[in-house]
mmCIF file of C-alpha atoms in Angstrom:
data_model
loop_
_atom_site.group_PDB
_atom_site.id
_atom_site.type_symbol
_atom_site.label_atom_id
_atom_site.label_comp_id
_atom_site.label_asym_id
_atom_site.label_seq_id
_atom_site.Cartn_x
_atom_site.Cartn_y
_atom_site.Cartn_z
ATOM 1 C CA MET O 24 -25.908 -9.546 5.588
ATOM 2 C CA SER O 25 -23.241 -12.032 3.839
ATOM 3 C CA THR O 26 -19.958 -13.766 5.145
ATOM 4 C CA THR O 27 -16.915 -12.810 4.789
ATOM 5 C CA ALA O 28 -14.182 -15.583 6.465
ATOM 6 C CA THR O 29 -10.739 -14.087 5.480
ATOM 7 C CA ASN O 30 -8.659 -12.260 4.271
ATOM 8 C CA TRP O 31 -6.600 -12.522 0.335
ATOM 9 C CA ALA O 32 -3.999 -13.720 2.000
ATOM 10 C CA GLY O 33 -6.235 -16.632 4.470
ATOM 11 C CA ASN O 34 -3.782 -15.911 7.173
ATOM 12 C CA VAL O 35 -6.377 -14.305 9.121
ATOM 13 C CA THR O 36 -10.035 -15.749 10.263
ATOM 14 C CA PHE O 37 -12.317 -12.603 10.902
ATOM 15 C CA ALA O 38 -13.805 -12.681 13.686
ATOM 16 C CA ALA O 39 -17.367 -10.611 13.055
ATOM 17 C CA ALA O 40 -20.089 -12.164 14.623
ATOM 18 C CA ARG O 41 -21.976 -10.123 11.879
ATOM 19 C CA THR O 42 -20.982 -8.754 7.958
ATOM 20 C CA HIS O 43 -22.810 -6.424 6.330
ATOM 21 C CA ARG O 44 -23.022 -5.541 2.456
ATOM 22 C CA PRO O 45 -25.007 -2.483 2.191
ATOM 23 C CA ASP O 46 -26.003 -1.411 -1.843
ATOM 24 C CA SER O 47 -26.956 2.092 -1.059
ATOM 25 C CA LEU O 48 -25.516 5.478 1.130
ATOM 26 C CA ASP O 49 -28.005 5.176 3.618
ATOM 27 C CA GLU O 50 -28.457 2.057 4.018
ATOM 28 C CA LEU O 51 -24.418 2.816 5.318
ATOM 29 C CA ARG O 52 -25.571 5.405 7.512
ATOM 30 C CA ARG O 53 -28.304 3.377 9.238
ATOM 31 C CA ILE O 54 -25.198 0.173 9.463
ATOM 32 C CA VAL O 55 -23.565 2.500 11.570
ATOM 33 C CA ALA O 56 -25.222 4.666 13.071
ATOM 34 C CA HIS O 57 -27.913 1.780 14.834
ATOM 35 C CA THR O 58 -24.507 -0.243 16.024
ATOM 36 C CA GLY O 59 -22.758 -0.804 18.523
ATOM 37 C CA HIS O 60 -19.554 -1.065 17.453
ATOM 38 C CA ILE O 61 -18.184 -2.121 13.444
ATOM 39 C CA ARG O 62 -15.089 -1.319 10.875
ATOM 40 C CA ALA O 63 -14.462 -0.998 7.693
ATOM 41 C CA ILE O 64 -13.807 -3.742 5.023
ATOM 42 C CA GLY O 65 -12.058 -3.193 1.409
ATOM 43 C CA THR O 66 -10.873 -6.340 -0.669
ATOM 44 C CA ALA O 67 -9.244 -7.236 2.571
ATOM 45 C CA HIS O 68 -5.548 -8.255 1.680
ATOM 46 C CA SER O 69 -3.674 -7.129 4.896
ATOM 47 C CA PHE O 70 -2.208 -9.297 6.623
ATOM 48 C CA SER O 71 -2.446 -8.087 10.260
ATOM 49 C CA GLN O 72 -5.758 -7.393 11.401
ATOM 50 C CA VAL O 73 -6.066 -4.248 11.269
ATOM 51 C CA ALA O 74 -9.808 -5.088 9.793
ATOM 52 C CA ASP O 75 -10.647 -7.567 12.533
ATOM 53 C CA THR O 76 -13.832 -7.346 15.126
ATOM 54 C CA THR O 77 -14.994 -9.822 16.724
ATOM 55 C CA HIS O 78 -18.445 -7.128 16.424
ATOM 56 C CA ASP O 79 -19.774 -6.389 13.211
ATOM 57 C CA LEU O 80 -18.218 -5.905 9.533
ATOM 58 C CA VAL O 81 -18.946 -3.584 6.627
ATOM 59 C CA ARG O 82 -18.412 -4.091 3.246
ATOM 60 C CA LEU O 83 -18.123 -1.932 0.983
ATOM 61 C CA ASP O 84 -18.396 -3.029 -2.489
ATOM 62 C CA GLY O 85 -22.350 -2.666 -3.084
ATOM 63 C CA LEU O 86 -22.627 0.625 -3.162
ATOM 64 C CA PRO O 87 -22.387 2.244 -6.324
ATOM 65 C CA ARG O 88 -18.996 2.145 -8.348
ATOM 66 C CA THR O 89 -19.065 5.972 -9.295
ATOM 67 C CA VAL O 90 -16.033 7.304 -10.196
ATOM 68 C CA GLU O 91 -15.726 11.843 -10.963
ATOM 69 C CA ILE O 92 -13.858 13.747 -12.948
ATOM 70 C CA ASP O 93 -12.702 16.716 -12.600
ATOM 71 C CA ALA O 94 -10.578 18.296 -15.644
ATOM 72 C CA ALA O 95 -10.624 22.026 -13.856
ATOM 73 C CA ASN O 96 -9.276 21.271 -10.780
ATOM 74 C CA SER O 97 -7.543 18.725 -11.660
ATOM 75 C CA THR O 98 -9.338 15.286 -9.586
ATOM 76 C CA VAL O 99 -10.162 12.372 -9.074
ATOM 77 C CA THR O 100 -13.976 10.924 -7.135
ATOM 78 C CA VAL O 101 -13.820 7.821 -6.396
ATOM 79 C CA ALA O 102 -15.696 5.259 -4.435
ATOM 80 C CA ALA O 103 -13.822 3.606 -1.867
ATOM 81 C CA SER O 104 -14.134 0.578 -2.471
ATOM 82 C CA MET O 105 -13.314 0.184 -5.589
ATOM 83 C CA ARG O 106 -10.178 -1.483 -6.814
ATOM 84 C CA TYR O 107 -7.604 0.844 -8.388
ATOM 85 C CA ALA O 108 -7.704 -0.993 -11.605
ATOM 86 C CA ASP O 109 -11.729 -0.567 -11.607
ATOM 87 C CA PHE O 110 -11.283 3.430 -13.733
ATOM 88 C CA THR O 111 -7.549 4.122 -13.796
ATOM 89 C CA GLY O 112 -8.695 3.036 -17.365
ATOM 90 C CA LEU O 113 -11.073 5.411 -17.627
ATOM 91 C CA LEU O 114 -9.324 7.891 -15.693
ATOM 92 C CA ASP O 115 -6.266 7.371 -18.509
ATOM 93 C CA ARG O 116 -9.249 7.755 -21.254
ATOM 94 C CA SER O 117 -10.449 11.189 -20.442
ATOM 95 C CA GLY O 118 -7.066 12.242 -21.219
ATOM 96 C CA HIS O 119 -5.128 12.013 -16.943
ATOM 97 C CA ALA O 120 -3.608 10.238 -14.865
ATOM 98 C CA LEU O 121 -1.821 9.619 -11.418
ATOM 99 C CA ALA O 122 0.885 10.113 -10.306
ATOM 100 C CA ASN O 123 1.899 6.643 -9.087
ATOM 101 C CA LEU O 124 -0.025 2.985 -8.595
ATOM 102 C CA ALA O 125 1.505 0.460 -5.811
ATOM 103 C CA SER O 126 1.962 -2.843 -7.775
ATOM 104 C CA LEU O 127 -0.593 -4.498 -7.412
ATOM 105 C CA PRO O 128 -3.294 -2.747 -8.857
ATOM 106 C CA HIS O 129 -6.440 -5.153 -6.553
ATOM 107 C CA ILE O 130 -5.944 -3.063 -4.245
ATOM 108 C CA SER O 131 -9.119 -0.998 -2.482
ATOM 109 C CA VAL O 132 -8.105 2.964 -2.773
ATOM 110 C CA ALA O 133 -9.398 3.436 0.779
ATOM 111 C CA GLY O 134 -7.145 0.445 2.083
ATOM 112 C CA SER O 135 -4.616 1.480 0.686
ATOM 113 C CA CYS O 136 -4.842 4.883 1.642
ATOM 114 C CA ALA O 137 -6.209 3.980 5.311
ATOM 115 C CA THR O 138 -2.483 2.143 5.338
ATOM 116 C CA GLY O 139 0.010 4.178 3.937
ATOM 117 C CA THR O 140 0.536 2.016 0.522
ATOM 118 C CA HIS O 141 2.778 3.146 -1.678
ATOM 119 C CA GLY O 142 4.628 2.484 -5.044
ATOM 120 C CA SER O 143 8.333 3.241 -5.908
ATOM 121 C CA GLY O 144 10.070 5.751 -6.961
ATOM 122 C CA PRO O 145 12.559 8.814 -4.612
ATOM 123 C CA THR O 146 9.830 11.743 -6.332
ATOM 124 C CA HIS O 147 6.325 9.633 -5.164
ATOM 125 C CA ARG O 148 5.067 10.276 -2.057
ATOM 126 C CA SER O 149 2.740 7.083 -0.634
ATOM 127 C CA LEU O 150 -0.994 6.555 -2.439
ATOM 128 C CA ALA O 151 -2.474 8.064 0.448
ATOM 129 C CA ALA O 152 -0.609 12.149 -0.430
ATOM 130 C CA ALA O 153 -2.582 11.539 -3.257
ATOM 131 C CA VAL O 154 -6.265 12.549 -1.332
ATOM 132 C CA THR O 155 -7.383 15.713 -1.298
ATOM 133 C CA ALA O 156 -10.745 15.095 0.052
ATOM 134 C CA LEU O 157 -12.421 11.785 1.929
ATOM 135 C CA ARG O 158 -16.254 11.663 2.433
ATOM 136 C CA LEU O 159 -16.422 9.601 5.703
ATOM 137 C CA VAL O 160 -20.089 8.779 7.857
ATOM 138 C CA THR O 161 -18.733 9.383 11.599
ATOM 139 C CA ALA O 162 -20.700 7.442 14.415
ATOM 140 C CA ASP O 163 -23.640 8.788 14.416
ATOM 141 C CA GLY O 164 -24.730 7.965 10.859
ATOM 142 C CA ASP O 165 -23.758 12.176 9.337
ATOM 143 C CA THR O 166 -21.772 12.594 6.673
ATOM 144 C CA VAL O 167 -19.056 14.505 6.514
ATOM 145 C CA VAL O 168 -16.602 15.643 3.830
ATOM 146 C CA LEU O 169 -13.256 16.375 4.971
ATOM 147 C CA ARG O 170 -10.209 18.305 3.051
ATOM 148 C CA ARG O 171 -7.336 20.013 2.155
ATOM 149 C CA ASP O 172 -7.725 22.769 3.539
ATOM 150 C CA THR O 173 -9.343 21.140 6.765
ATOM 151 C CA PRO O 174 -7.337 21.546 10.266
ATOM 152 C CA ASP O 175 -5.984 18.538 10.654
ATOM 153 C CA PHE O 176 -6.648 16.697 7.911
ATOM 154 C CA ALA O 177 -3.494 15.080 8.245
ATOM 155 C CA GLY O 178 -4.704 13.249 10.024
ATOM 156 C CA THR O 179 -7.619 11.328 8.366
ATOM 157 C CA VAL O 180 -6.036 9.697 5.798
ATOM 158 C CA VAL O 181 -3.695 7.695 7.158
ATOM 159 C CA ALA O 182 -6.687 6.674 10.033
ATOM 160 C CA LEU O 183 -6.443 2.592 10.145
ATOM 161 C CA GLY O 184 -10.085 2.989 9.904
ATOM 162 C CA ALA O 185 -10.466 4.195 12.770
ATOM 163 C CA LEU O 186 -12.275 7.747 12.479
ATOM 164 C CA GLY O 187 -14.972 6.010 11.034
ATOM 165 C CA VAL O 188 -15.980 4.923 7.054
ATOM 166 C CA VAL O 189 -15.337 6.572 4.350
ATOM 167 C CA THR O 190 -17.538 5.984 1.662
ATOM 168 C CA HIS O 191 -15.607 8.243 -1.508
ATOM 169 C CA VAL O 192 -11.914 9.847 -1.660
ATOM 170 C CA THR O 193 -11.003 12.651 -3.971
ATOM 171 C CA LEU O 194 -6.813 11.867 -5.606
ATOM 172 C CA ASP O 195 -4.655 14.398 -7.093
ATOM 173 C CA VAL O 196 -4.569 13.674 -11.364
ATOM 174 C CA GLU O 197 -2.223 15.183 -14.284
ATOM 175 C CA PRO O 198 -2.127 14.433 -17.718
ATOM 176 C CA ALA O 199 -2.657 11.523 -18.966
ATOM 177 C CA TYR O 200 1.498 9.528 -19.924
ATOM 178 C CA GLU O 201 2.726 6.548 -21.526
ATOM 179 C CA MET O 202 5.433 4.425 -19.880
ATOM 180 C CA ALA O 203 7.585 1.096 -20.185
ATOM 181 C CA GLN O 204 10.153 -0.605 -18.392
ATOM 182 C CA ARG O 205 12.901 -2.830 -18.641
ATOM 183 C CA VAL O 206 14.968 -5.697 -16.397
ATOM 184 C CA ARG O 207 18.426 -5.759 -15.209
ATOM 185 C CA LEU O 208 18.951 -9.862 -14.824
ATOM 186 C CA ASP O 209 21.564 -10.721 -12.369
ATOM 187 C CA VAL O 210 22.181 -7.670 -10.197
ATOM 188 C CA PRO O 211 25.682 -9.004 -7.766
ATOM 189 C CA LEU O 212 24.198 -8.164 -4.235
ATOM 190 C CA ASP O 213 27.376 -6.238 -3.929
ATOM 191 C CA ASP O 214 26.959 -4.189 -6.783
ATOM 192 C CA LEU O 215 23.781 -2.695 -5.553
ATOM 193 C CA ALA O 216 25.565 -2.413 -1.429
ATOM 194 C CA GLY O 217 26.702 0.385 -2.537
ATOM 195 C CA SER O 218 24.627 2.562 -5.177
ATOM 196 C CA LEU O 219 21.243 1.807 -3.908
ATOM 197 C CA ASP O 220 20.068 5.123 -3.494
ATOM 198 C CA ASP O 221 21.075 6.087 -7.093
ATOM 199 C CA VAL O 222 19.473 2.427 -8.537
ATOM 200 C CA LEU O 223 16.445 3.503 -6.944
ATOM 201 C CA GLY O 224 16.553 6.869 -8.411
ATOM 202 C CA ALA O 225 17.497 5.324 -12.154
ATOM 203 C CA ALA O 226 13.814 6.111 -13.533
ATOM 204 C CA TYR O 227 10.590 7.381 -13.034
ATOM 205 C CA SER O 228 9.729 4.006 -10.771
ATOM 206 C CA VAL O 229 12.377 1.449 -9.949
ATOM 207 C CA SER O 230 12.088 -2.225 -7.945
ATOM 208 C CA VAL O 231 14.867 -4.051 -6.994
ATOM 209 C CA PHE O 232 13.535 -7.670 -6.423
ATOM 210 C CA THR O 233 16.119 -10.840 -4.167
ATOM 211 C CA ASP O 234 15.850 -13.801 -2.404
ATOM 212 C CA TRP O 235 18.857 -12.175 0.121
ATOM 213 C CA ARG O 236 21.604 -14.654 -1.291
ATOM 214 C CA ASP O 237 24.002 -13.210 -4.118
ATOM 215 C CA ALA O 238 21.853 -11.189 -6.887
ATOM 216 C CA ALA O 239 18.752 -9.504 -7.085
ATOM 217 C CA ALA O 240 16.565 -8.186 -10.574
ATOM 218 C CA VAL O 241 16.447 -3.942 -11.382
ATOM 219 C CA TRP O 242 12.513 -3.393 -12.110
ATOM 220 C CA LEU O 243 13.450 -0.546 -13.934
ATOM 221 C CA LYS O 244 10.121 1.623 -14.958
ATOM 222 C CA TYR O 245 10.231 5.301 -16.986
ATOM 223 C CA ARG O 246 8.238 7.668 -19.007
ATOM 224 C CA THR O 247 8.306 7.679 -22.838
ATOM 225 C CA ASP O 248 8.329 11.552 -22.791
ATOM 226 C CA GLN O 249 11.797 11.495 -20.257
ATOM 227 C CA PRO O 250 14.800 9.942 -21.250
ATOM 228 C CA ARG O 251 15.563 6.482 -21.056
ATOM 229 C CA PRO O 252 16.823 5.044 -17.668
ATOM 230 C CA THR O 253 20.914 4.541 -18.409
ATOM 231 C CA TRP O 254 21.707 2.084 -15.663
ATOM 232 C CA ALA O 255 22.789 -0.759 -16.675
ATOM 233 C CA CYS O 256 23.925 -3.358 -14.386
ATOM 234 C CA GLY O 257 24.017 -6.650 -14.496
ATOM 235 C CA ARG O 258 22.168 -8.163 -17.830
ATOM 236 C CA PRO O 259 19.385 -7.361 -19.663
ATOM 237 C CA ALA O 260 16.619 -9.397 -19.147
ATOM 238 C CA PRO O 261 16.275 -11.060 -22.487
ATOM 239 C CA HIS O 262 12.087 -11.769 -22.066
ATOM 240 C CA ASP O 263 8.998 -11.038 -19.711
ATOM 241 C CA VAL O 264 9.338 -11.877 -16.361
ATOM 242 C CA HIS O 265 7.661 -12.518 -12.991
ATOM 243 C CA PRO O 266 9.413 -10.659 -9.420
ATOM 244 C CA VAL O 267 9.550 -14.326 -8.729
ATOM 245 C CA PRO O 268 12.418 -16.022 -10.977
ATOM 246 C CA GLY O 269 10.427 -19.188 -12.823
ATOM 247 C CA ALA O 270 7.305 -18.137 -11.603
ATOM 248 C CA ALA O 271 5.411 -17.151 -14.897
ATOM 249 C CA PRO O 272 5.317 -13.962 -16.546
ATOM 250 C CA GLU O 273 2.559 -13.435 -19.082
ATOM 251 C CA PHE O 274 -0.277 -11.873 -15.996
ATOM 252 C CA CYS O 275 3.271 -9.538 -15.545
ATOM 253 C CA SER O 276 2.874 -5.894 -17.060
ATOM 254 C CA GLU O 277 4.501 -5.500 -20.364
ATOM 255 C CA GLN O 278 8.152 -5.559 -20.010
ATOM 256 C CA LEU O 279 11.384 -4.852 -22.828
ATOM 257 C CA ASP O 280 11.516 -1.260 -23.339
ATOM 258 C CA VAL O 281 7.796 -1.723 -25.094
ATOM 259 C CA PRO O 282 5.714 1.690 -24.543
ATOM 260 C CA GLY O 283 1.912 1.325 -23.138
ATOM 261 C CA ARG O 284 -0.166 3.234 -21.284
ATOM 262 C CA TRP O 285 0.911 4.824 -17.400
ATOM 263 C CA TYR O 286 -1.317 2.383 -15.265
ATOM 264 C CA GLU O 287 -1.007 -0.486 -17.673
ATOM 265 C CA ARG O 288 2.938 -0.012 -16.604
ATOM 266 C CA LEU O 289 3.236 0.852 -13.474
ATOM 267 C CA PRO O 290 2.164 -2.108 -11.204
ATOM 268 C CA HIS O 291 3.922 -5.520 -11.334
ATOM 269 C CA PHE O 292 0.894 -7.175 -12.592
ATOM 270 C CA ARG O 293 -1.621 -7.126 -15.427
ATOM 271 C CA PRO O 294 -4.672 -5.007 -14.098
ATOM 272 C CA GLU O 295 -6.974 -7.880 -16.091
ATOM 273 C CA PHE O 296 -5.521 -10.337 -13.185
ATOM 274 C CA THR O 297 -7.259 -11.013 -10.593
ATOM 275 C CA PRO O 298 -5.443 -12.653 -8.481
ATOM 276 C CA SER O 299 -6.427 -15.849 -6.032
ATOM 277 C CA ALA O 300 -5.784 -16.323 -2.350
ATOM 278 C CA GLY O 301 -2.695 -15.988 -2.260
ATOM 279 C CA ASP O 302 -0.113 -18.711 -0.756
ATOM 280 C CA GLU O 303 2.080 -15.952 0.522
ATOM 281 C CA LEU O 304 2.531 -14.015 3.897
ATOM 282 C CA GLN O 305 4.638 -10.312 3.808
ATOM 283 C CA SER O 306 6.303 -7.883 5.826
ATOM 284 C CA GLU O 307 6.608 -4.397 5.430
ATOM 285 C CA PHE O 308 9.419 -2.004 7.086
ATOM 286 C CA TYR O 309 9.832 1.964 5.879
ATOM 287 C CA LEU O 310 13.507 3.106 6.500
ATOM 288 C CA ALA O 311 14.817 7.100 6.507
ATOM 289 C CA ARG O 312 16.538 7.228 2.970
ATOM 290 C CA ALA O 313 19.996 8.066 4.920
ATOM 291 C CA ASP O 314 19.732 4.377 6.415
ATOM 292 C CA ALA O 315 18.776 2.427 3.876
ATOM 293 C CA ALA O 316 22.612 1.067 3.502
ATOM 294 C CA ALA O 317 22.810 0.290 6.794
ATOM 295 C CA ALA O 318 19.602 -1.927 6.665
ATOM 296 C CA PHE O 319 20.540 -3.076 3.149
ATOM 297 C CA ALA O 320 23.415 -4.149 4.583
ATOM 298 C CA ALA O 321 22.034 -6.194 7.840
ATOM 299 C CA ILE O 322 19.182 -8.056 5.988
ATOM 300 C CA ARG O 323 22.293 -9.591 3.853
ATOM 301 C CA GLU O 324 24.117 -10.271 7.240
ATOM 302 C CA ILE O 325 20.484 -13.079 7.558
ATOM 303 C CA GLY O 326 20.347 -13.880 3.667
ATOM 304 C CA ASP O 327 20.926 -17.246 4.378
ATOM 305 C CA LEU O 328 18.036 -17.385 7.225
ATOM 306 C CA VAL O 329 15.849 -15.300 4.904
ATOM 307 C CA ALA O 330 16.353 -17.161 1.456
ATOM 308 C CA PRO O 331 14.287 -20.219 2.887
ATOM 309 C CA VAL O 332 11.765 -18.731 3.388
ATOM 310 C CA VAL O 333 11.536 -16.163 1.217
ATOM 311 C CA HIS O 334 9.182 -16.220 -1.899
ATOM 312 C CA ILE O 335 10.745 -12.203 -3.018
ATOM 313 C CA ALA O 336 11.007 -8.937 -1.778
ATOM 314 C CA GLU O 337 11.506 -5.963 -2.577
ATOM 315 C CA ILE O 338 12.801 -2.583 -2.112
ATOM 316 C CA ARG O 339 11.973 0.748 -3.393
ATOM 317 C CA ALA O 340 11.968 4.548 -2.605
ATOM 318 C CA VAL O 341 8.985 6.637 -1.321
ATOM 319 C CA ARG O 342 9.400 10.548 -1.027
ATOM 320 C CA ALA O 343 7.613 12.018 2.078
ATOM 321 C CA ASP O 344 4.487 12.961 3.454
ATOM 322 C CA ASP O 345 2.741 14.687 5.969
ATOM 323 C CA LEU O 346 1.147 12.637 6.666
ATOM 324 C CA TRP O 347 0.426 11.691 11.037
ATOM 325 C CA LEU O 348 0.598 8.304 10.661
ATOM 326 C CA SER O 349 2.221 7.640 7.324
ATOM 327 C CA PRO O 350 5.623 5.049 7.810
ATOM 328 C CA ALA O 351 6.631 7.306 5.501
ATOM 329 C CA TYR O 352 5.515 10.867 7.885
ATOM 330 C CA GLY O 353 8.394 13.256 7.566
ATOM 331 C CA ARG O 354 11.625 11.543 6.019
ATOM 332 C CA ASP O 355 12.094 9.997 2.664
ATOM 333 C CA SER O 356 12.524 6.316 2.994
ATOM 334 C CA VAL O 357 13.565 3.180 1.391
ATOM 335 C CA THR O 358 10.860 -0.104 2.218
ATOM 336 C CA PHE O 359 12.230 -3.255 2.715
ATOM 337 C CA HIS O 360 9.011 -5.740 2.173
ATOM 338 C CA PHE O 361 9.179 -9.464 1.951
ATOM 339 C CA THR O 362 6.851 -11.998 0.721
ATOM 340 C CA TRP O 363 7.510 -15.057 2.466
ATOM 341 C CA ILE O 364 6.077 -18.508 2.402
ATOM 342 C CA ALA O 365 2.671 -19.321 3.776
ATOM 343 C CA ASP O 366 4.140 -20.748 6.741
ATOM 344 C CA ALA O 367 3.858 -18.726 10.070
ATOM 345 C CA ALA O 368 5.825 -20.964 11.891
ATOM 346 C CA ALA O 369 8.861 -21.223 9.467
ATOM 347 C CA VAL O 370 8.136 -16.828 8.942
ATOM 348 C CA ALA O 371 8.578 -16.381 12.402
ATOM 349 C CA PRO O 372 11.909 -16.491 13.695
ATOM 350 C CA VAL O 373 13.173 -14.834 10.306
ATOM 351 C CA LEU O 374 11.180 -11.777 11.050
ATOM 352 C CA ALA O 375 12.285 -11.927 14.706
ATOM 353 C CA ALA O 376 15.107 -11.806 13.322
ATOM 354 C CA ALA O 377 15.043 -8.831 10.729
ATOM 355 C CA GLU O 378 12.880 -6.844 12.894
ATOM 356 C CA GLU O 379 15.943 -6.618 15.227
ATOM 357 C CA ARG O 380 17.991 -5.507 13.076
ATOM 358 C CA LEU O 381 16.078 -3.389 11.375
ATOM 359 C CA MET O 382 14.581 -2.109 14.763
ATOM 360 C CA PRO O 383 16.795 0.100 16.128
ATOM 361 C CA LEU O 384 17.396 1.674 12.249
ATOM 362 C CA GLY O 385 14.290 3.197 12.692
ATOM 363 C CA ALA O 386 11.819 0.955 11.132
ATOM 364 C CA ARG O 387 8.655 1.412 11.354
ATOM 365 C CA PRO O 388 6.201 -1.936 10.307
ATOM 366 C CA HIS O 389 3.980 -1.498 7.262
ATOM 367 C CA TRP O 390 -0.135 -1.310 8.816
ATOM 368 C CA GLY O 391 -1.735 -3.507 6.649
ATOM 369 C CA LYS O 392 1.395 -6.771 7.021
ATOM 370 C CA LEU O 393 2.939 -9.080 9.806
ATOM 371 C CA THR O 394 5.061 -7.919 12.166
ATOM 372 C CA THR O 395 6.357 -8.922 15.526
ATOM 373 C CA ALA O 396 7.392 -5.370 16.561
ATOM 374 C CA ALA O 397 5.230 -4.413 19.689
ATOM 375 C CA PRO O 398 2.006 -1.555 19.320
ATOM 376 C CA ALA O 399 4.412 0.963 21.710
ATOM 377 C CA ASP O 400 6.850 0.404 19.746
ATOM 378 C CA ILE O 401 6.220 0.727 16.633
ATOM 379 C CA ILE O 402 3.333 3.986 17.542
ATOM 380 C CA GLY O 403 7.158 5.420 19.114
ATOM 381 C CA ARG O 404 7.634 6.188 16.041
ATOM 382 C CA TYR O 405 5.034 8.960 15.428
ATOM 383 C CA GLU O 406 5.192 12.141 16.830
ATOM 384 C CA ARG O 407 2.241 13.206 15.738
ATOM 385 C CA ALA O 408 -0.150 10.261 17.183
ATOM 386 C CA ASP O 409 -0.862 12.023 20.254
ATOM 387 C CA ASP O 410 -2.604 13.852 17.937
ATOM 388 C CA PHE O 411 -3.739 11.040 15.715
ATOM 389 C CA ALA O 412 -5.072 9.909 19.680
ATOM 390 C CA ARG O 413 -6.925 13.399 20.058
ATOM 391 C CA LEU O 414 -8.700 12.768 16.220
ATOM 392 C CA MET O 415 -10.042 9.537 17.420
ATOM 393 C CA SER O 416 -11.861 11.209 20.766
ATOM 394 C CA THR O 417 -13.483 14.044 18.306
ATOM 395 C CA TYR O 418 -14.547 11.872 15.100
ATOM 396 C CA ASP O 419 -15.654 8.352 17.695
ATOM 397 C CA ARG O 420 -16.069 9.239 21.182
ATOM 398 C CA THR O 421 -17.344 6.219 21.547
ATOM 399 C CA GLY O 422 -15.540 4.599 20.300
ATOM 400 C CA LYS O 423 -17.318 2.757 17.889
ATOM 401 C CA PHE O 424 -14.682 2.579 15.231
ATOM 402 C CA ARG O 425 -12.357 0.692 17.303
ATOM 403 C CA ASN O 426 -10.905 -2.990 17.330
ATOM 404 C CA PRO O 427 -8.242 -4.883 19.089
ATOM 405 C CA PHE O 428 -5.833 -3.440 16.581
ATOM 406 C CA VAL O 429 -6.295 -0.028 17.099
ATOM 407 C CA ASP O 430 -6.624 -0.252 21.481
ATOM 408 C CA ASN O 431 -3.517 -2.274 21.103
ATOM 409 C CA LEU O 432 -1.660 1.199 19.798
ATOM 410 C CA PHE O 433 -4.068 3.667 21.384
ATOM 411 C CA PRO O 434 -5.453 2.595 24.433
ATOM 412 C CA ALA O 435 -8.455 3.729 25.404
ATOM 413 C CA SER O 436 -8.239 6.116 28.948
#
């Protein structure tokens, strides 16, 4: 056993009575089978209490770190606890790539998929949508393999850890490619307000960074085998920059149109950079693409409230998927992300003010980030919620993998 005291940001202190760290699949199966209540944890990068429990936690980073590339079927199967940074270089050297990555490559595959984490681009779905199969340890310690042709597979990927312990994830891959990126600075928010849809579609992957005062920086990531982006509002960055103005850029992925491998450019940060515990909090909301302009205007109305308590905010596009609990389920989305200062008391009223404006527009909060919205209101935004509750009763009849976070969303009958 070992101790996991806090999450990555330090805003959640885990209440677990015991934390296990098995070094084999057999040991994990024994632990799960003989434990009354248990939750799995990856890199602990969630800011919410999605992984917390007063019972047992199990860390998976002691399990064998395996990578199996299936070129014939264009897939890669990885140990679920591995970070994207742990295997994307190997995948690239084999001639393969993932279609998209999150901004930080140091998060675990299983945790990212279980919470609906995403990259950016109106043609790119969430990271979980790349999953073609899962290997799962169920409540009795058995292992099962779930595939896309498994009934109700769309309900098992973004599952909040409530169906079992995922040990391996199989992902779609495609031929490897090169990318480059450029940054435009001092883009007026007034110019973005009327063309947000066009801006977010101006390159393979686009991020809009702003503190919600007057201007933004737009990061345009493009494949070198495709036309370069022509969008050119603001001014070109004269050197590499960090998403947070004034912060040192040396750990950021290279910019200035310098070509690099896909896994070196899709994230905002270099794979070899290991982040320490961050002095920050995070919230994020998925809005239907059709409502993005209204959401943009709504946040601008409270820009004077947001700016003093935010390091930076980010706006990205995500294509719709069919995963029942994905915040992008059934609708092309635009996400509004806030990296707050590490002062919960100062952030709370501003977050509430933002949600007061975004939730009536149909916002779905990111499962791994902070929200003040009532659980019943959140889960009511998912039309397949009742179907997921049925899945829980099928895979976990005794509630072994439940915790307060899940119970608040799906009260036990």
